[in-house]
PDB file of C-alpha atoms in Angstrom:
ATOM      1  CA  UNK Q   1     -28.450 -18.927 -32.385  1.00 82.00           C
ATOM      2  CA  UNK Q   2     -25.075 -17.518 -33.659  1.00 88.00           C
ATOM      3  CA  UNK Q   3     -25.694 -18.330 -37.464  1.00 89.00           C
ATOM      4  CA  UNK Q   4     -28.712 -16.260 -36.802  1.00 92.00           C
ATOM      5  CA  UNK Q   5     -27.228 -13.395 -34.878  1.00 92.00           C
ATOM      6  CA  UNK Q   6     -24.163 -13.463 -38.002  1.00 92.00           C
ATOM      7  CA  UNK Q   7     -26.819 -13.198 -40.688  1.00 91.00           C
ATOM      8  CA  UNK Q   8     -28.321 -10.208 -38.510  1.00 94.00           C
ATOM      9  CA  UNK Q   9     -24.925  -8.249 -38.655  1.00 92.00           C
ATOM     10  CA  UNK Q  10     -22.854  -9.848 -35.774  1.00 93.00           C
ATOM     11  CA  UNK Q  11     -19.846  -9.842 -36.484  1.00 89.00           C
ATOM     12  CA  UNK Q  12     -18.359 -11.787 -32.960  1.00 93.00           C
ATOM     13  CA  UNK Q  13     -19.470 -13.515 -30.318  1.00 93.00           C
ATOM     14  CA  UNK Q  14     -18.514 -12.993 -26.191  1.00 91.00           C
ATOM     15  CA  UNK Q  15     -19.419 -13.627 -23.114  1.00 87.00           C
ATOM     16  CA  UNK Q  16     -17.656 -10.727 -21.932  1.00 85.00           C
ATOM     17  CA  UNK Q  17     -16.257 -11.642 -18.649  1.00 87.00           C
ATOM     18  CA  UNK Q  18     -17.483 -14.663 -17.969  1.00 87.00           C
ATOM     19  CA  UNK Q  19     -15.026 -17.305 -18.909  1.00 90.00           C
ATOM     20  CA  UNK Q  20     -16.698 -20.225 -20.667  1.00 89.00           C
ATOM     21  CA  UNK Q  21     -15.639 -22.881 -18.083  1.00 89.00           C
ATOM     22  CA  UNK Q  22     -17.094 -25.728 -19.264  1.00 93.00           C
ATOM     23  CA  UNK Q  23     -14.287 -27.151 -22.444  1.00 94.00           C
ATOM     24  CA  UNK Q  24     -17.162 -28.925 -24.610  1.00 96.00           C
ATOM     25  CA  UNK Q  25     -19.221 -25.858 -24.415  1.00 95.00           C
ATOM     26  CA  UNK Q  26     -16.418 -23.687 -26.059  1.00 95.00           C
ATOM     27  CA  UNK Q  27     -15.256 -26.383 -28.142  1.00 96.00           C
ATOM     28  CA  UNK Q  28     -19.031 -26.542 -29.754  1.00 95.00           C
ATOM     29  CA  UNK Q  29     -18.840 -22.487 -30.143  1.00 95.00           C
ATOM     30  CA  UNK Q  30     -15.801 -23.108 -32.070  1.00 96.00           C
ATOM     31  CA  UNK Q  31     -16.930 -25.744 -34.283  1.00 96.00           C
ATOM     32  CA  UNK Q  32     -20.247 -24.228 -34.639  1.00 94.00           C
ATOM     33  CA  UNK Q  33     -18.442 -20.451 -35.123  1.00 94.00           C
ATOM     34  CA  UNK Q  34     -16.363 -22.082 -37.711  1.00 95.00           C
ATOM     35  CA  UNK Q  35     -19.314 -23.333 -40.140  1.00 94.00           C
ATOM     36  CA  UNK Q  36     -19.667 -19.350 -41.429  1.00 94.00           C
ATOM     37  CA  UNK Q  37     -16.131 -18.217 -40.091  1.00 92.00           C
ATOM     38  CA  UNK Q  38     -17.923 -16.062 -36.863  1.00 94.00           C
ATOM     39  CA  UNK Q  39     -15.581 -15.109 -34.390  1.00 95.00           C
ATOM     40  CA  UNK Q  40     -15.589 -16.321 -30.758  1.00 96.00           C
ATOM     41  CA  UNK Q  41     -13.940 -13.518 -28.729  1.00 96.00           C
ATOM     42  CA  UNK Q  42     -13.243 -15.527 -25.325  1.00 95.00           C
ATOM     43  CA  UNK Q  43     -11.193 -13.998 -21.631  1.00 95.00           C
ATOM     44  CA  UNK Q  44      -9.192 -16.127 -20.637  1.00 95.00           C
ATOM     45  CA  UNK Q  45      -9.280 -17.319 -17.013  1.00 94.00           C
ATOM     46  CA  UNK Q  46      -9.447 -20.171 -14.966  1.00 94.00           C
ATOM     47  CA  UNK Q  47     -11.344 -19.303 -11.917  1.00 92.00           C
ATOM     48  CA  UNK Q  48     -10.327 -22.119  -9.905  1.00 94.00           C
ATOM     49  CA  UNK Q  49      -7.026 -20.820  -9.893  1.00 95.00           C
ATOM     50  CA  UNK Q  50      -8.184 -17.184  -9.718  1.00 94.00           C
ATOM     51  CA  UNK Q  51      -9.982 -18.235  -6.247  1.00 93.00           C
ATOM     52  CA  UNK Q  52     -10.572 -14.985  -4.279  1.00 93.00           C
ATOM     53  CA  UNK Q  53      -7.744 -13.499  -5.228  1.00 95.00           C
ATOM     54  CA  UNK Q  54      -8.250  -9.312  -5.062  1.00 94.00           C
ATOM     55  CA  UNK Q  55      -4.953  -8.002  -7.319  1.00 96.00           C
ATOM     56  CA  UNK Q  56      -2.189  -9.355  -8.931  1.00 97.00           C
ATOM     57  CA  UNK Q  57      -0.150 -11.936  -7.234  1.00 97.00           C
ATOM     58  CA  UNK Q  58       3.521 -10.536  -6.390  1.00 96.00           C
ATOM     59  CA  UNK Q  59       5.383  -8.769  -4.398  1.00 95.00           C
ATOM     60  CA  UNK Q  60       2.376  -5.660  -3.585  1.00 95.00           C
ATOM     61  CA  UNK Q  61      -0.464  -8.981  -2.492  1.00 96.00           C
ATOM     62  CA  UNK Q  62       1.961  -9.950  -0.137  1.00 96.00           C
ATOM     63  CA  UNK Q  63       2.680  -6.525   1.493  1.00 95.00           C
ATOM     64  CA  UNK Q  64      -0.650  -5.753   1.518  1.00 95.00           C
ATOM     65  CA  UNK Q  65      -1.392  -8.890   2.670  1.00 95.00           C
ATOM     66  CA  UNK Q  66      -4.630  -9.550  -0.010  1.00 95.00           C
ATOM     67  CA  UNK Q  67      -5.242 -12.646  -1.786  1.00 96.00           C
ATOM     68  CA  UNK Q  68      -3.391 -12.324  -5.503  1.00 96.00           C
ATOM     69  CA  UNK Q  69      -4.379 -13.873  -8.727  1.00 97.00           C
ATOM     70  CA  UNK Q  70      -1.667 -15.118 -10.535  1.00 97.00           C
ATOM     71  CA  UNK Q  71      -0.739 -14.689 -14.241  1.00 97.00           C
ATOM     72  CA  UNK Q  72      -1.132 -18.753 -14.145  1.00 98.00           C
ATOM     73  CA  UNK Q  73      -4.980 -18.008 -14.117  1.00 97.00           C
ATOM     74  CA  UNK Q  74      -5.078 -16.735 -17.464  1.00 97.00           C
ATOM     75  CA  UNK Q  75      -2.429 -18.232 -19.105  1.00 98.00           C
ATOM     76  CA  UNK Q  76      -3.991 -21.720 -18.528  1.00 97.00           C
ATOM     77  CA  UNK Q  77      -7.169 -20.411 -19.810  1.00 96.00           C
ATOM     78  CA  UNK Q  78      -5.071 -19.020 -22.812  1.00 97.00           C
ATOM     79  CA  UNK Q  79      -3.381 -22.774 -23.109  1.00 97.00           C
ATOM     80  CA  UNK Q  80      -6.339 -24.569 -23.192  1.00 97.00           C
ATOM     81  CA  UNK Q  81      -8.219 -22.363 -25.167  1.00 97.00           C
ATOM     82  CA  UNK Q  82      -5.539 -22.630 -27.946  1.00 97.00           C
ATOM     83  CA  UNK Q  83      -5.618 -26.444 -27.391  1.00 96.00           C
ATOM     84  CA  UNK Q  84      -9.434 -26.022 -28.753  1.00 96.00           C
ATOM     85  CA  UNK Q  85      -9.144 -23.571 -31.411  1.00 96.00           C
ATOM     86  CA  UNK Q  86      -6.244 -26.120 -32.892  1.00 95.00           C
ATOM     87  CA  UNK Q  87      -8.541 -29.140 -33.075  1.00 96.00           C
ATOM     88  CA  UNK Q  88     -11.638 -27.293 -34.396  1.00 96.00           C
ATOM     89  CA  UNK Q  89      -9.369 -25.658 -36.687  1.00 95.00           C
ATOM     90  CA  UNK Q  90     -10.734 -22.028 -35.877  1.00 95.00           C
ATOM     91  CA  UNK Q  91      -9.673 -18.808 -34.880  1.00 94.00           C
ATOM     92  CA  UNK Q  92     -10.428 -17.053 -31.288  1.00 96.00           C
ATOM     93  CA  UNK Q  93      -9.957 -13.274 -30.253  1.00 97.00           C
ATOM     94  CA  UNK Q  94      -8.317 -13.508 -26.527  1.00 97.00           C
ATOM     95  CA  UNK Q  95      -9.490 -10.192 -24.796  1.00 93.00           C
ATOM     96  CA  UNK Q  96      -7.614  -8.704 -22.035  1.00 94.00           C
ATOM     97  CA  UNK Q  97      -4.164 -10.411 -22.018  1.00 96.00           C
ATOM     98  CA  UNK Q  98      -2.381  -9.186 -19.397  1.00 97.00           C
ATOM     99  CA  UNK Q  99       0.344 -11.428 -19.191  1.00 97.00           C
ATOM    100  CA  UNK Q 100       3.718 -11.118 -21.384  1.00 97.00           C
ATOM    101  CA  UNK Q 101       3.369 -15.477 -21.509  1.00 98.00           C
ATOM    102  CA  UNK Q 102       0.057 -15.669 -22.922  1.00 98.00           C
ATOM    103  CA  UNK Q 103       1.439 -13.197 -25.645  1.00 97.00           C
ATOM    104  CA  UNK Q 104       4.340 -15.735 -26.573  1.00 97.00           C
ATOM    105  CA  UNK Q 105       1.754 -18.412 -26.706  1.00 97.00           C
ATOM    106  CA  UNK Q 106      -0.992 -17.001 -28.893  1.00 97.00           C
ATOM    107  CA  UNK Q 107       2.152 -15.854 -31.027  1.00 96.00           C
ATOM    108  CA  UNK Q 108       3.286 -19.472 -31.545  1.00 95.00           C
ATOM    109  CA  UNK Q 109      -0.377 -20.452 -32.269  1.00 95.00           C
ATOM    110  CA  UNK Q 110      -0.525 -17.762 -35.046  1.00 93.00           C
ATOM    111  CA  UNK Q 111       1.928 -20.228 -37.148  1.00 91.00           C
ATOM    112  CA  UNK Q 112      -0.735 -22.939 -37.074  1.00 89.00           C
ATOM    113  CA  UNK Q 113      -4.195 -21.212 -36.733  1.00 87.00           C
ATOM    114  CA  UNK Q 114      -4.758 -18.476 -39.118  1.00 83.00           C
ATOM    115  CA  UNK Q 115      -6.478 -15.545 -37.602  1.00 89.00           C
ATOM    116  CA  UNK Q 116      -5.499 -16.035 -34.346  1.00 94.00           C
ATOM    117  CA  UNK Q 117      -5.615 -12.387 -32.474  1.00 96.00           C
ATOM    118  CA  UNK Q 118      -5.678 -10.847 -28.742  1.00 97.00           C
ATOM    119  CA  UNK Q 119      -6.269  -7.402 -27.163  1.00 97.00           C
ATOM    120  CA  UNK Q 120      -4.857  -5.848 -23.851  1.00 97.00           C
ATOM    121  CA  UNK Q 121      -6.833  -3.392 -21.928  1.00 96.00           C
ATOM    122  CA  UNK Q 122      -4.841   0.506 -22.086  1.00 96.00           C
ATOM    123  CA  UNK Q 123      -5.178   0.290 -18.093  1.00 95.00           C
ATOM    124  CA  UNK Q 124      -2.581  -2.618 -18.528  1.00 96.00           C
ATOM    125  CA  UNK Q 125      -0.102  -0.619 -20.274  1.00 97.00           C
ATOM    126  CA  UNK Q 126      -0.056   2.981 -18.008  1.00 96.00           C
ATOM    127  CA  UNK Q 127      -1.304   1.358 -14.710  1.00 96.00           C
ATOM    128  CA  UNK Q 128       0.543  -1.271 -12.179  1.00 96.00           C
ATOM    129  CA  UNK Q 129      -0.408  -2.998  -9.092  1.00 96.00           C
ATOM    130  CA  UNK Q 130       1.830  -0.568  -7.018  1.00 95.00           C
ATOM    131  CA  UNK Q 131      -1.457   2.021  -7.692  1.00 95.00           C
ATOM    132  CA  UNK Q 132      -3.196  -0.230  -4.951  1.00 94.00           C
ATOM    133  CA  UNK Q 133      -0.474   0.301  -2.373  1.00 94.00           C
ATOM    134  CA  UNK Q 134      -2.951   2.566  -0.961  1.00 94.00           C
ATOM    135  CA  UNK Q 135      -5.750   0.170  -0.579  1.00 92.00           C
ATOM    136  CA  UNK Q 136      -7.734   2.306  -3.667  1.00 91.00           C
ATOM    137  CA  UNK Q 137     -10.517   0.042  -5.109  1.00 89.00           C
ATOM    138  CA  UNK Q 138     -10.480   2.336  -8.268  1.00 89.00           C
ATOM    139  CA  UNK Q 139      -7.581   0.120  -9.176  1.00 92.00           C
ATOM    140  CA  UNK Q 140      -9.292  -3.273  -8.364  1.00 91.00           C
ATOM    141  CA  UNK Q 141      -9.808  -4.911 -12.279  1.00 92.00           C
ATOM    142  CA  UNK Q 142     -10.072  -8.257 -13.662  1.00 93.00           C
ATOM    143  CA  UNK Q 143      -7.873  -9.164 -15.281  1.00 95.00           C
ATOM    144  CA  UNK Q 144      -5.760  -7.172 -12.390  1.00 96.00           C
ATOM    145  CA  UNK Q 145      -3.089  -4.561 -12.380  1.00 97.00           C
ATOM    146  CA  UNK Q 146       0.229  -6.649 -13.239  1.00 97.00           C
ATOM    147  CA  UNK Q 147       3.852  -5.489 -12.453  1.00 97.00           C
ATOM    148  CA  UNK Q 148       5.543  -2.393 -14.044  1.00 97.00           C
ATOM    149  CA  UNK Q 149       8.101  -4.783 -15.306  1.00 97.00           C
ATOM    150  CA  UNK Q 150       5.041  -6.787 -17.033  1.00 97.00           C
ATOM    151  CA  UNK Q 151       3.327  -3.890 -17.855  1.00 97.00           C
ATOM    152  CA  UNK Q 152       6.873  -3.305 -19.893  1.00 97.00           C
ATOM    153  CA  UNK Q 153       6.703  -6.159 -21.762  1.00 98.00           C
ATOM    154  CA  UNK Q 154       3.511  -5.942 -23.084  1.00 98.00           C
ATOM    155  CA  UNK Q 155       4.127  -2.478 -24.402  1.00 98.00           C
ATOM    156  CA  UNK Q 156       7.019  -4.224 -26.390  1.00 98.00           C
ATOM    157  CA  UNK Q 157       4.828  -7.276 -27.808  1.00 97.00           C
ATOM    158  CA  UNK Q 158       2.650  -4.198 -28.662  1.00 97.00           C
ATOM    159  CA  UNK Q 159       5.559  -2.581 -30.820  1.00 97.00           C
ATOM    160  CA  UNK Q 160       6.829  -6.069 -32.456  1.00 97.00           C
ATOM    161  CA  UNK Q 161       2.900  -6.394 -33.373  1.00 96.00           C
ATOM    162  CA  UNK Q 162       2.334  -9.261 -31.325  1.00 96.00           C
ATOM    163  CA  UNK Q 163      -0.627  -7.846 -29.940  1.00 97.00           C
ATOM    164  CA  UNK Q 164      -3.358  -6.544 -32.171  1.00 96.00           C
ATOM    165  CA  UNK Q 165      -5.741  -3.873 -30.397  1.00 96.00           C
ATOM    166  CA  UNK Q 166      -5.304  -1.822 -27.193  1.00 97.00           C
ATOM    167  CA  UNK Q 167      -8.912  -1.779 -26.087  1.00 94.00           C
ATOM    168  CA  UNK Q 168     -10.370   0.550 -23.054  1.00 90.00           C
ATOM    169  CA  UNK Q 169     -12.204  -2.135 -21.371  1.00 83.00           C
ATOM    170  CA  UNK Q 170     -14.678   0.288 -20.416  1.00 75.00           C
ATOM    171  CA  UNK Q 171     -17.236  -1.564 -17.413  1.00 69.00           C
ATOM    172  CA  UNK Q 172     -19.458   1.062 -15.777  1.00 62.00           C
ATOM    173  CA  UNK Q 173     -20.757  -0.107 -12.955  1.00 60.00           C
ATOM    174  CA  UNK Q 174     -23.744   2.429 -11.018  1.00 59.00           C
ATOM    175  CA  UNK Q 175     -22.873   2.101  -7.371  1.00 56.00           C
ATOM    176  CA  UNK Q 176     -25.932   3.867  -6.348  1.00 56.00           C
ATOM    177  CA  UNK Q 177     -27.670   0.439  -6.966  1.00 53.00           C
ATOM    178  CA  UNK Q 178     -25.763  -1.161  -4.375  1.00 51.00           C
ATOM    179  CA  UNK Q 179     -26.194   0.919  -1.569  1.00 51.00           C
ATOM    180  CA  UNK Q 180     -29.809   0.702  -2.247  1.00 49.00           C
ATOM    181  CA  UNK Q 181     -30.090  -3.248  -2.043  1.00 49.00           C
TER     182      UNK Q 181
END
């Protein structure tokens, strides 16, 4: 139960990752949220777009000839996700933008929906997809290493205040258990 978790001391509410798919289940969260103004923290993405994509889509999938996910992914998940915090009249924290778009939309949303707020990950601002030219898997993140040209405008939204945390996005993962399944 959320109410019950915000009486406990929460103070938000994620599912990390894992993009809430299903629109009535998020639109509930909202409404529900909204009853004792809890904060749904939501990443954007829509998987069927995302598909198996392995990087960024651009110029660096193609040469390396991998599957790309394209900035479309999130920003329709940003889009709709808007759409829902408009009619429940609630806020929602967008982690990981990645994409210079989904900036310019959660801006415009701001004028309507008070408290409207997103983070990008510090690995979006130093690091671009050309770091995978050499097939390393160190560089392999969701959302994925965009263009240096992207990775340039986001550093600007950053400095007009558009976007309101850099966050590390910190996801240790033990490979040891892997090779031992």
């Amino acid at each position: 139960e959320l109410y019950d978790m915000k009486n406990a001391g929460a103070c938000a509410f994620s599912d990390g990752k894992q993009t809430i798919v299903n629109s009535l289940l998020l639109q509930k969260a909202l409404l529900y949220s909204r009853t004792f103004n809890g904060l749904i923290i939501h990443f954007p993405n829509d998987r069927h777009i995302m598909g198996n994509g392995q990087m960024n889509e651009g110029e660096m999938s193609t040469y390396l000839g991998m599957a790309g996910i394209p900035m479309l992914a999130e920003e329709l998940g940003v889009g709709r996700d808007l759409r829902l915090a408009e009619y429940c009249e609630h806020r929602i924290h967008f982690s990981n933008i990645s994409s210079e778009k989904s900036v310019r939309m959660i801006e415009a949303a701001r004028k309507t929906i008070l408290g409207m707020t997103c983070a990008v990950s510090s690995t979006q601002l130093l690091l671009s997809d050309d770091e995978l030219k050499d097939y390393n898997t160190n560089f392999k993140m969701l959302p994925p290493l965009r263009t240096k040209n992207e990775t340039k405008k986001l550093i600007q939204a950053i400095k007009q205040d558009k976007i309101d945390a850099i966050i590390s996005d910190h996801s240790p993962e033990n490979s040891l258990n892997n090779l031992n399944q």
